[in-house]
PDB file of N, CA and C in Angstrom:
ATOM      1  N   UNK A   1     -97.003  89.574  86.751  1.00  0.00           N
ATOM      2  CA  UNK A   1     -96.844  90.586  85.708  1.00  0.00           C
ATOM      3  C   UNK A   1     -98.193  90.771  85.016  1.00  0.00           C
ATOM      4  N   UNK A   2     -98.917  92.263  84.677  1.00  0.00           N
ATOM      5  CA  UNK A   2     -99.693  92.274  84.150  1.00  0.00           C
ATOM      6  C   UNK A   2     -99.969  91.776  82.377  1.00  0.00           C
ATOM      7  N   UNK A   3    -100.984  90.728  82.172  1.00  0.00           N
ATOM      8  CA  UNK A   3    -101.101  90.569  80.955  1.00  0.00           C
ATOM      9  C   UNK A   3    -100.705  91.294  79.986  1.00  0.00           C
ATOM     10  N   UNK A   4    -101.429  92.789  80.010  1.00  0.00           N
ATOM     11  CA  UNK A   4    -100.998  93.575  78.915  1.00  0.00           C
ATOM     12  C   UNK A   4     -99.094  93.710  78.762  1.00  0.00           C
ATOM     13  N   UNK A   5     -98.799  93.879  79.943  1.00  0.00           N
ATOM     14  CA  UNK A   5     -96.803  93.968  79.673  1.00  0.00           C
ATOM     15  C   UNK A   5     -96.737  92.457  79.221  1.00  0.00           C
ATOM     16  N   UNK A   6     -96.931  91.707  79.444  1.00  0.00           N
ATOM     17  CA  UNK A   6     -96.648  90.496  78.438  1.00  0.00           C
ATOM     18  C   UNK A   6     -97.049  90.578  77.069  1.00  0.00           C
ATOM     19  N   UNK A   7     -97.669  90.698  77.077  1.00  0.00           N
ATOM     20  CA  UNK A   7     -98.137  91.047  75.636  1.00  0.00           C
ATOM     21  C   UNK A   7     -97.646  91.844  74.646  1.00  0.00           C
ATOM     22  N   UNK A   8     -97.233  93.221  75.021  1.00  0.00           N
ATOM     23  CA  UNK A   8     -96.529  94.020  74.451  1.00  0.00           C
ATOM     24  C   UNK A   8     -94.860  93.698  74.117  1.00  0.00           C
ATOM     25  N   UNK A   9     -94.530  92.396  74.930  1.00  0.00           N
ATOM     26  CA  UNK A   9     -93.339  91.618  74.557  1.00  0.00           C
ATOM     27  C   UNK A   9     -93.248  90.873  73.466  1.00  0.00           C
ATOM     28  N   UNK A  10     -94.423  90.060  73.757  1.00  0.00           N
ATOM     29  CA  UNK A  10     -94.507  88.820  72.918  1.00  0.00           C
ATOM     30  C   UNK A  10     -94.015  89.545  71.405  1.00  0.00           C
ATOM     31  N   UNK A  11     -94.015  89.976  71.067  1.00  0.00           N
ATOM     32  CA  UNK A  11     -94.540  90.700  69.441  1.00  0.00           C
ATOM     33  C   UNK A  11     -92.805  90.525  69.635  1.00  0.00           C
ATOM     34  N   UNK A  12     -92.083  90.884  70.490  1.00  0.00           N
ATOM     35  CA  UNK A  12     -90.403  91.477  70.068  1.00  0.00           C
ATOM     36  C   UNK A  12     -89.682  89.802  69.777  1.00  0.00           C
ATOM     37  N   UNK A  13     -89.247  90.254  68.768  1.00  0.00           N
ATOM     38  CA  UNK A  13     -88.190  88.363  68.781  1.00  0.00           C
ATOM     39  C   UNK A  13     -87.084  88.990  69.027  1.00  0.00           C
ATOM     40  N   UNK A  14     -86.731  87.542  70.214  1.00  0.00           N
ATOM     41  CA  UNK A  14     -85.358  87.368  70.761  1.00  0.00           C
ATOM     42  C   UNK A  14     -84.700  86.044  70.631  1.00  0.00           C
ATOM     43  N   UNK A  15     -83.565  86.352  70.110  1.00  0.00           N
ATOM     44  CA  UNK A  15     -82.610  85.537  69.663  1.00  0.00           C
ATOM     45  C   UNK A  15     -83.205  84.122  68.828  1.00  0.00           C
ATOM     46  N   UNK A  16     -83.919  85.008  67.733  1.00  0.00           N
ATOM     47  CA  UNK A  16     -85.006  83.954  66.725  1.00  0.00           C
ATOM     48  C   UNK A  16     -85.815  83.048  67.567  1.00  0.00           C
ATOM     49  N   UNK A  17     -86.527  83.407  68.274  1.00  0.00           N
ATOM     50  CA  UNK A  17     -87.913  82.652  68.856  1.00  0.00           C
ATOM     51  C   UNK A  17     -88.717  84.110  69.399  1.00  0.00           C
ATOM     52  N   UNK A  18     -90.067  84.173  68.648  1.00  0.00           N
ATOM     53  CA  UNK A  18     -90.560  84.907  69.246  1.00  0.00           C
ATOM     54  C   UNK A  18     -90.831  84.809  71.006  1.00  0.00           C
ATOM     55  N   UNK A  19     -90.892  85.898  71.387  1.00  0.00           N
ATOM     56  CA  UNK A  19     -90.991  86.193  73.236  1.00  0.00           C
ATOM     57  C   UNK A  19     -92.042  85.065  73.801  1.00  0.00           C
ATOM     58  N   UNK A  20     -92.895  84.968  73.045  1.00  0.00           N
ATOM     59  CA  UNK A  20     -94.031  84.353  73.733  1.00  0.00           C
ATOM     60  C   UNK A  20     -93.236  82.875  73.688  1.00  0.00           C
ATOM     61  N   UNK A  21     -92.213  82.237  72.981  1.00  0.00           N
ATOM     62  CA  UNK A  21     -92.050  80.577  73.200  1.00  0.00           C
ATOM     63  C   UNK A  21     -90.786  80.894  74.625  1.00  0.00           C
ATOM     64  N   UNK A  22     -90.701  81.805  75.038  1.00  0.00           N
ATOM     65  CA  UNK A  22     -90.156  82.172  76.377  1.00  0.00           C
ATOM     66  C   UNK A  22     -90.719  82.032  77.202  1.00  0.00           C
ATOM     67  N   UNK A  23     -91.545  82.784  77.336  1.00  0.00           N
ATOM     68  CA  UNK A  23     -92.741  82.991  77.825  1.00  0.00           C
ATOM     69  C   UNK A  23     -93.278  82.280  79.274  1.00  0.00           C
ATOM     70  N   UNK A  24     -93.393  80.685  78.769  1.00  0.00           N
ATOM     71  CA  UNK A  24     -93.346  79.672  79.683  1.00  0.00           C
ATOM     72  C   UNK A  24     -92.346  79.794  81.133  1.00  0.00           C
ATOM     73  N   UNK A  25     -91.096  80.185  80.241  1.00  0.00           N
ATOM     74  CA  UNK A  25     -89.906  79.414  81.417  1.00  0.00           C
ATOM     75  C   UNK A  25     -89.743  80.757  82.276  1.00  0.00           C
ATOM     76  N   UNK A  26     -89.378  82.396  81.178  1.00  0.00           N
ATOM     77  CA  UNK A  26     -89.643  83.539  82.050  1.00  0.00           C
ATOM     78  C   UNK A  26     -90.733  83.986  82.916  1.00  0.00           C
ATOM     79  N   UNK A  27     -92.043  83.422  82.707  1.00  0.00           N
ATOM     80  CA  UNK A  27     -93.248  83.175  83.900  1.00  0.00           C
ATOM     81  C   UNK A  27     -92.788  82.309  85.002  1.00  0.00           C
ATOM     82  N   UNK A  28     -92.002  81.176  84.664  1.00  0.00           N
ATOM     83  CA  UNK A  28     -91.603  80.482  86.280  1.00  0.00           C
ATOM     84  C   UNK A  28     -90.489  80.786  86.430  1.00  0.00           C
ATOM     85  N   UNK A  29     -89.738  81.314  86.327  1.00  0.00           N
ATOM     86  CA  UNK A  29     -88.702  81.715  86.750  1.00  0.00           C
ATOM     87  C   UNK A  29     -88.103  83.670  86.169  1.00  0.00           C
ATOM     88  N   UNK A  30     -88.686  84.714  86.518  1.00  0.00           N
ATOM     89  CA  UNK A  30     -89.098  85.816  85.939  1.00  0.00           C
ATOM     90  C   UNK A  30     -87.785  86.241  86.226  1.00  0.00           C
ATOM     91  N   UNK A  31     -86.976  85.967  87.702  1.00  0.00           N
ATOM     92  CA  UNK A  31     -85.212  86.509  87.604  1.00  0.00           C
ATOM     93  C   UNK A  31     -84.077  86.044  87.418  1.00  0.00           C
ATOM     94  N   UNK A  32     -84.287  85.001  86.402  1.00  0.00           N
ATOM     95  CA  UNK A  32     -83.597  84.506  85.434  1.00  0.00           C
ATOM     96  C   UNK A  32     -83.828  84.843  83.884  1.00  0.00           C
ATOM     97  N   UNK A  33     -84.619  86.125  83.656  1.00  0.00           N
ATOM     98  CA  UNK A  33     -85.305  85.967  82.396  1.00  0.00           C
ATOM     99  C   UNK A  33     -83.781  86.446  81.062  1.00  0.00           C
ATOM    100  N   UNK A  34     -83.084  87.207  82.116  1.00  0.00           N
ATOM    101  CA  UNK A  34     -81.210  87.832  80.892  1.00  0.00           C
ATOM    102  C   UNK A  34     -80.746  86.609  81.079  1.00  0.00           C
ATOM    103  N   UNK A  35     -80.752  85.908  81.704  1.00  0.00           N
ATOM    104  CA  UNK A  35     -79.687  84.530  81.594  1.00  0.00           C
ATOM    105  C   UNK A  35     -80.369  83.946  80.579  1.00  0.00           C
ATOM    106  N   UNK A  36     -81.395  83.634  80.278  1.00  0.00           N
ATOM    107  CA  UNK A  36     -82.265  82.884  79.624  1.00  0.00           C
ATOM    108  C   UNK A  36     -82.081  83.644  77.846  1.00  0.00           C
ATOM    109  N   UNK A  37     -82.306  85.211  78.214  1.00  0.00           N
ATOM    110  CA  UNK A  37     -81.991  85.935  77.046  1.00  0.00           C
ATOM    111  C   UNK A  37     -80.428  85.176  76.224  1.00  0.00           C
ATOM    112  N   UNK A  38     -79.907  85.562  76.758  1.00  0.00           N
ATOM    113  CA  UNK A  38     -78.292  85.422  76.621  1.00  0.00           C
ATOM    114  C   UNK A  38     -77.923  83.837  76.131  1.00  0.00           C
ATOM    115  N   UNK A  39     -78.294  82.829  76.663  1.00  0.00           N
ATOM    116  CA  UNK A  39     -77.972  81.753  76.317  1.00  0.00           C
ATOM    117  C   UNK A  39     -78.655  81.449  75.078  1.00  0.00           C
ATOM    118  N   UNK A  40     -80.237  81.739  75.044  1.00  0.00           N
ATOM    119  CA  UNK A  40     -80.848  81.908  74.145  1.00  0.00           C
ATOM    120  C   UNK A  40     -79.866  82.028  72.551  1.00  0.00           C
ATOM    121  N   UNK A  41     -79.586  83.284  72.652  1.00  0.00           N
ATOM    122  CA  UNK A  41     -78.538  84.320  71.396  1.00  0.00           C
ATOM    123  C   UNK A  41     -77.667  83.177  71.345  1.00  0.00           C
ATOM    124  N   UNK A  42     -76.565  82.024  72.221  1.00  0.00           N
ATOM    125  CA  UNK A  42     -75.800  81.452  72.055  1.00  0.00           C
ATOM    126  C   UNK A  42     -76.043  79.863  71.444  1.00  0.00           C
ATOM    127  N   UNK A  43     -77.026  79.375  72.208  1.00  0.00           N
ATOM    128  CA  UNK A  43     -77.227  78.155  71.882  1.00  0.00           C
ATOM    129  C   UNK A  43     -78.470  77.327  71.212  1.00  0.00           C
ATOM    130  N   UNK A  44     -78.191  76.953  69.795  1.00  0.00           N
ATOM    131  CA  UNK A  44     -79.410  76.378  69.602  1.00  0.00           C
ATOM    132  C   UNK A  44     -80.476  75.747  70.061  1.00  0.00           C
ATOM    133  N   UNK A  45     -79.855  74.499  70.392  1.00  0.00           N
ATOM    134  CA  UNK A  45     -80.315  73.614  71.168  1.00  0.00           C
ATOM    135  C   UNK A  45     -81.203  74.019  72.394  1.00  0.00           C
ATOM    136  N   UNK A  46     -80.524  75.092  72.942  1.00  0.00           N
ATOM    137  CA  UNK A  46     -81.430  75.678  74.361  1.00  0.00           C
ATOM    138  C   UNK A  46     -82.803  76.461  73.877  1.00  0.00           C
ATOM    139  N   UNK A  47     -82.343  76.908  72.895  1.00  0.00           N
ATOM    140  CA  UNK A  47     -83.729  77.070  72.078  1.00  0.00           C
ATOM    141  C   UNK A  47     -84.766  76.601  71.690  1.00  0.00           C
ATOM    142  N   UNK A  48     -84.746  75.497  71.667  1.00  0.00           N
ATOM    143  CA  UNK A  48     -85.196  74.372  70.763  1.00  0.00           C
ATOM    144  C   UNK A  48     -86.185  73.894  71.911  1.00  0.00           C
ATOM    145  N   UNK A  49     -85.036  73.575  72.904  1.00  0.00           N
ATOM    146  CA  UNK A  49     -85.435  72.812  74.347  1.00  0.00           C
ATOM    147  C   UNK A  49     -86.618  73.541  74.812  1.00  0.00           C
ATOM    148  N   UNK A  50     -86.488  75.145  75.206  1.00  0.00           N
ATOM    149  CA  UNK A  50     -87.516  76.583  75.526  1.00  0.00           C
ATOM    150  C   UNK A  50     -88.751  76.582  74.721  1.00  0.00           C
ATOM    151  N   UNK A  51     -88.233  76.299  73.033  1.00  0.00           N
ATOM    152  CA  UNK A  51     -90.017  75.955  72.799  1.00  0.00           C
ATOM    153  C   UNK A  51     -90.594  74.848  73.106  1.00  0.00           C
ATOM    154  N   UNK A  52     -89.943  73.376  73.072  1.00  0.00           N
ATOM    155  CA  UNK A  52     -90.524  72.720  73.307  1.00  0.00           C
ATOM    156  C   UNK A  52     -91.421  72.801  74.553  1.00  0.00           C
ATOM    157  N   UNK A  53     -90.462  73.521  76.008  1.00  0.00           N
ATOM    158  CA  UNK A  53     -91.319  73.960  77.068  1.00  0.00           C
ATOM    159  C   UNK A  53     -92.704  74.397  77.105  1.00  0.00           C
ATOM    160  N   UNK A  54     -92.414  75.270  76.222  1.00  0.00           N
ATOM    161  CA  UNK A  54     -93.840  76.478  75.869  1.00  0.00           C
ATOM    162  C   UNK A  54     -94.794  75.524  75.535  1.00  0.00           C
ATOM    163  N   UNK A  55     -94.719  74.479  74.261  1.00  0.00           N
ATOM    164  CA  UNK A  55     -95.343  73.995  73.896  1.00  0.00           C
ATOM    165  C   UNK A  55     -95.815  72.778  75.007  1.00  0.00           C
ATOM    166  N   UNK A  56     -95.049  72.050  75.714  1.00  0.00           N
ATOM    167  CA  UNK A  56     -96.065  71.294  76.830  1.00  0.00           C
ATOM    168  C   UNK A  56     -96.827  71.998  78.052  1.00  0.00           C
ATOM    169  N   UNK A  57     -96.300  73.081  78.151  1.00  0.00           N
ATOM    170  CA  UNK A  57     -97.000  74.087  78.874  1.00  0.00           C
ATOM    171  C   UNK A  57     -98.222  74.522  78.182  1.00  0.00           C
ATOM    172  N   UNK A  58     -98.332  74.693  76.828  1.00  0.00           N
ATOM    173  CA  UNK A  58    -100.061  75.179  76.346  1.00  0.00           C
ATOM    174  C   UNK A  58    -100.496  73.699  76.694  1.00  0.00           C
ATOM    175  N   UNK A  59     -99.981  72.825  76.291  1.00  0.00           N
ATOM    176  CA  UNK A  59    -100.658  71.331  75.843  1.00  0.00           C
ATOM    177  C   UNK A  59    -101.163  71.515  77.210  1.00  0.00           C
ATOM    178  N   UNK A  60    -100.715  70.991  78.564  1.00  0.00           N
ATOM    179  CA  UNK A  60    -101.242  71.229  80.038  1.00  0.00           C
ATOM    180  C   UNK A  60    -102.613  72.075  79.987  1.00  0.00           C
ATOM    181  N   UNK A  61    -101.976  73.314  79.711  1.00  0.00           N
ATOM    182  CA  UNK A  61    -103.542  74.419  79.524  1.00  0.00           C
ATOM    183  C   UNK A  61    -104.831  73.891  78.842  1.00  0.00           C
ATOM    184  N   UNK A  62    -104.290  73.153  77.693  1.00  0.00           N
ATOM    185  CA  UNK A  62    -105.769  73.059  76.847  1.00  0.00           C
ATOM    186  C   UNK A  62    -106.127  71.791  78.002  1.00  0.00           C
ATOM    187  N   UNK A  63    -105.304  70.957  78.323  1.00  0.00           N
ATOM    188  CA  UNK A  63    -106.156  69.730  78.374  1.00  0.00           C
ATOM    189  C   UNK A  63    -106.950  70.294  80.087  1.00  0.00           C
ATOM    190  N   UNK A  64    -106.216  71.055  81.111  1.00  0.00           N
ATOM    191  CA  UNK A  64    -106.809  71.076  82.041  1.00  0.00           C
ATOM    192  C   UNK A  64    -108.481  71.986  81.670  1.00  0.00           C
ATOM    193  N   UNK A  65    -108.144  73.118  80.667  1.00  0.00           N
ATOM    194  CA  UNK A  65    -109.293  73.703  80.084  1.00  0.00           C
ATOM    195  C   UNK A  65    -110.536  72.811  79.328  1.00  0.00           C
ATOM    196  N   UNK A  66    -110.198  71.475  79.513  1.00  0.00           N
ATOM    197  CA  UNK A  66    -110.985  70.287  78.985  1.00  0.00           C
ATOM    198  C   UNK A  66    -111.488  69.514  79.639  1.00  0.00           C
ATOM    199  N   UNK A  67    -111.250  70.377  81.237  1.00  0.00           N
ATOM    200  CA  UNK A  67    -111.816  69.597  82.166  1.00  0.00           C
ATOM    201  C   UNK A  67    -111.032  68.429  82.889  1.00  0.00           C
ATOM    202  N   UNK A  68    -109.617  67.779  82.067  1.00  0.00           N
ATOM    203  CA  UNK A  68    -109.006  67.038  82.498  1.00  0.00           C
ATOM    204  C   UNK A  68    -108.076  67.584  83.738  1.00  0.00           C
ATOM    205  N   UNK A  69    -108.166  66.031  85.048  1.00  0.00           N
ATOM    206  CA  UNK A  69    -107.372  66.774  86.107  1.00  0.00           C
ATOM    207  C   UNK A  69    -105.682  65.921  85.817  1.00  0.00           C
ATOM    208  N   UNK A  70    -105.258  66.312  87.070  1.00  0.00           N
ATOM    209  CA  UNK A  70    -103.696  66.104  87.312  1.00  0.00           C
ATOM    210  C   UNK A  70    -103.472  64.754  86.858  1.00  0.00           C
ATOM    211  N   UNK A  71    -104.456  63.721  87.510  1.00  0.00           N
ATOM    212  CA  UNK A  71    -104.627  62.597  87.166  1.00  0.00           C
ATOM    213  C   UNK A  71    -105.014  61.913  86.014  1.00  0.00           C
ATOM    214  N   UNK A  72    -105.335  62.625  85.141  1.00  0.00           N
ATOM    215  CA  UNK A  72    -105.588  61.817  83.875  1.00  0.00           C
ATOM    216  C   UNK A  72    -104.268  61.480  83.036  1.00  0.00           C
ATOM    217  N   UNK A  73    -104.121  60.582  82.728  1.00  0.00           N
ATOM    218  CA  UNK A  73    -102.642  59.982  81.953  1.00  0.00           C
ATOM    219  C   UNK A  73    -101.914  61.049  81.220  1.00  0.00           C
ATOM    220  N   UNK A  74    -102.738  62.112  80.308  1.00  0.00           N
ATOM    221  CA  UNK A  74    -102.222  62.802  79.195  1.00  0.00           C
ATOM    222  C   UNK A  74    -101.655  63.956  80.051  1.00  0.00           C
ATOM    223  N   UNK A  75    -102.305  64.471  81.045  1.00  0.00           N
ATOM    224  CA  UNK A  75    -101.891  65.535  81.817  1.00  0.00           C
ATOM    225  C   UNK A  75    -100.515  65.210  82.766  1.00  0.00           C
ATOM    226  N   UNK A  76    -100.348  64.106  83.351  1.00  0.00           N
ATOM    227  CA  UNK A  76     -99.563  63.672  84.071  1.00  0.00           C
ATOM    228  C   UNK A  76     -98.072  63.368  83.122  1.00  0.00           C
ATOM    229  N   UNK A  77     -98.571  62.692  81.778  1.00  0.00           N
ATOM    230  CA  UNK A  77     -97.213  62.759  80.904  1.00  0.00           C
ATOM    231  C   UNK A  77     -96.606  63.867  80.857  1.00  0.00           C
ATOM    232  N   UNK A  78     -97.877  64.756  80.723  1.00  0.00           N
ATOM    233  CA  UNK A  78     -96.960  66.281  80.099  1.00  0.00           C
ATOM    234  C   UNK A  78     -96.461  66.896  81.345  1.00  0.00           C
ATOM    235  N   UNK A  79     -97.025  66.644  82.362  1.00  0.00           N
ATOM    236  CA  UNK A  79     -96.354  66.871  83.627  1.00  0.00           C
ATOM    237  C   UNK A  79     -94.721  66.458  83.975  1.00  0.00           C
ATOM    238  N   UNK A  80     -94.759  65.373  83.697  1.00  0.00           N
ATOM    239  CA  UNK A  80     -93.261  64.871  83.690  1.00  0.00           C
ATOM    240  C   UNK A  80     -92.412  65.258  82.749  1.00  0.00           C
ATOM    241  N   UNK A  81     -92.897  64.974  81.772  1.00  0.00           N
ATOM    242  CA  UNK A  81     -92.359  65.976  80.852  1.00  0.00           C
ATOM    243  C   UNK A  81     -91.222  67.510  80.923  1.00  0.00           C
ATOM    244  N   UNK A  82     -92.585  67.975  81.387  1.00  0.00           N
ATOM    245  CA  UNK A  82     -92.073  69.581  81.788  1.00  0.00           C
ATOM    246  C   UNK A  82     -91.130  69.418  82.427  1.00  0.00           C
ATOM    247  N   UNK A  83     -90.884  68.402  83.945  1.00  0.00           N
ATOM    248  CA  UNK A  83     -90.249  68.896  84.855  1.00  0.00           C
ATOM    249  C   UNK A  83     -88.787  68.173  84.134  1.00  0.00           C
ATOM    250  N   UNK A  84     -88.987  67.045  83.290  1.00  0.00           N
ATOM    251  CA  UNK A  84     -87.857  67.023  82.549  1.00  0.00           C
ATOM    252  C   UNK A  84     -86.818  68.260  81.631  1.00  0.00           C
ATOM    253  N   UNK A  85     -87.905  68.812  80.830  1.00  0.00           N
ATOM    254  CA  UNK A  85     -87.574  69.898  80.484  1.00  0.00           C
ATOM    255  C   UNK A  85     -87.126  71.152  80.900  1.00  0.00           C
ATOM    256  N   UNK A  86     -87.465  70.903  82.401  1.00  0.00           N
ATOM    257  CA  UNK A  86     -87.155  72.222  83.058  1.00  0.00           C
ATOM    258  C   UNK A  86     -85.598  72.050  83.864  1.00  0.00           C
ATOM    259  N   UNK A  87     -85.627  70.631  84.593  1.00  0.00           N
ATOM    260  CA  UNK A  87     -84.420  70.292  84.628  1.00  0.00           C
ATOM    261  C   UNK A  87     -83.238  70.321  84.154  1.00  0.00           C
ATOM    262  N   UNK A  88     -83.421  70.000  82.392  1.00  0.00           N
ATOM    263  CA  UNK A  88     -82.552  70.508  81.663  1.00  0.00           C
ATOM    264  C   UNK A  88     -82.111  71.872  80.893  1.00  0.00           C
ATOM    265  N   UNK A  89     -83.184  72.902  80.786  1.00  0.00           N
ATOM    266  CA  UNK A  89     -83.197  73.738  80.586  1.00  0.00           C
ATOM    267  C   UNK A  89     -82.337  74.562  81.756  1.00  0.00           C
ATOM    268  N   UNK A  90     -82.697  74.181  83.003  1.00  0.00           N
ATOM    269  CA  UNK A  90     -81.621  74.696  84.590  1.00  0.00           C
ATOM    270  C   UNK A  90     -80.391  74.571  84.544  1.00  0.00           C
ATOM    271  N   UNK A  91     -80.632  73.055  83.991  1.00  0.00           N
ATOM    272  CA  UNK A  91     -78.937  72.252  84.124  1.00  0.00           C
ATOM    273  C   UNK A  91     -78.280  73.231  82.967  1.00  0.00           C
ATOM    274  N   UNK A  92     -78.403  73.811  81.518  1.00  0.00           N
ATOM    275  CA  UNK A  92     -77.880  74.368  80.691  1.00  0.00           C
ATOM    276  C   UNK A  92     -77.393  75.567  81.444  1.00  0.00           C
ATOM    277  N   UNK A  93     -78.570  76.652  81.712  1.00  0.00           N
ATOM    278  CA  UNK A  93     -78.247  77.586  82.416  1.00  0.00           C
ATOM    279  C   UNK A  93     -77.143  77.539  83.475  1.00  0.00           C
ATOM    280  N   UNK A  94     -77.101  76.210  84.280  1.00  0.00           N
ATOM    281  CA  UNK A  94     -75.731  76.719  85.464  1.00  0.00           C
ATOM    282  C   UNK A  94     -74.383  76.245  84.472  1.00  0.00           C
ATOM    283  N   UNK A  95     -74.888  75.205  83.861  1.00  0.00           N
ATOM    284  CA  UNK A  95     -73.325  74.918  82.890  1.00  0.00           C
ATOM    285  C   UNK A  95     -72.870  76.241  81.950  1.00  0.00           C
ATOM    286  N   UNK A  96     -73.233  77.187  81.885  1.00  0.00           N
ATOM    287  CA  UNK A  96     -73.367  78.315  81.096  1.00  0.00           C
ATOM    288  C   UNK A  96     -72.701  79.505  81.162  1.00  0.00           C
ATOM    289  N   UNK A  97     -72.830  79.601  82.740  1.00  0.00           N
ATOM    290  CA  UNK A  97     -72.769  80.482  83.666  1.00  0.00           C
ATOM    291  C   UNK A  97     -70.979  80.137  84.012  1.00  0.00           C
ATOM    292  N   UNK A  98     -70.282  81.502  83.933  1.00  0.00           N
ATOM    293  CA  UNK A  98     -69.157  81.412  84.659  1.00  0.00           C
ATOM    294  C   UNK A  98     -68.916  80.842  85.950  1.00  0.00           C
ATOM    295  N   UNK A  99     -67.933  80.527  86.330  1.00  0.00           N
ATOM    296  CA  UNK A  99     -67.380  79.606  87.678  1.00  0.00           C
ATOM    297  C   UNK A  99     -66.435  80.780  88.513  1.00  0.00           C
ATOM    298  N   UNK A 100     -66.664  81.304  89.420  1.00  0.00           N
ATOM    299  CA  UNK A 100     -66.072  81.907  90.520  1.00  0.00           C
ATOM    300  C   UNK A 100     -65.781  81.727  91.319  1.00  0.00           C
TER     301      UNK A 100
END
C-alpha cells in the first residue's frame, strides 16, 4: 500500500485507537483489516492487545534503525514477543468469528 493512503488513514480513529496503533497488524495481515475493525468496536482488551503490537513493532524499528541485528537480545525479545502477540491477537479473531 502506498505510504501516502496510509497516511491519510492514520488521522481517522477507529473504535478509540487512532488507525496508525492498527496499523502494525493491518500491514501484516491487510485482508483481515474489517475483522480487525469490528472486534476492535467490541472488545477492549483486543484493543489494548493491537496497541501493544504497534508498539513492539516501532520498538523492533528503532532498535534495527540502531544498527542492532536479529541477534541482539533486545531485538530477539521483542521478536518473541510479537509473535506472542500476534498469536493471540489471531486466536481472538477466530474465537470471534461465527461457527458454520
Amino acid at each position: 500500500m502506498p505510504r501516502h493512503a496510509v497516511s491519510a488513514r492514520q488521522s481517522t480513529n477507529v473504535c478509540g485507537l487512532a488507525m496508525e496503533e492498527l496499523h502494525a497488524i493491518v500491514r501484516r495481515y491487510p485482508e483481515r483489516e474489517m475483522d480487525f475493525r469490528r472486534l476492535c468496536q467490541r472488545d477492549a482488551e483486543f484493543r489494548s492487545i493491537c496497541g501493544d503490537y504497534q508498539e513492539a513493532v516501532a520498538a523492533v524499528g528503532r532498535l534495527r534503525k540502531a544498527g542492532m541485528s536479529d541477534a541482539d537480545g533486545r531485538v530477539a525479545h521483542y521478536t518473541a514477543f510479537l509473535a506472542e502477540l500476534e498469536t493471540e491477537i489471531l486466536g481472538r479473531l477466530a474465537r470471534s468469528q461465527p461457527r458454520v
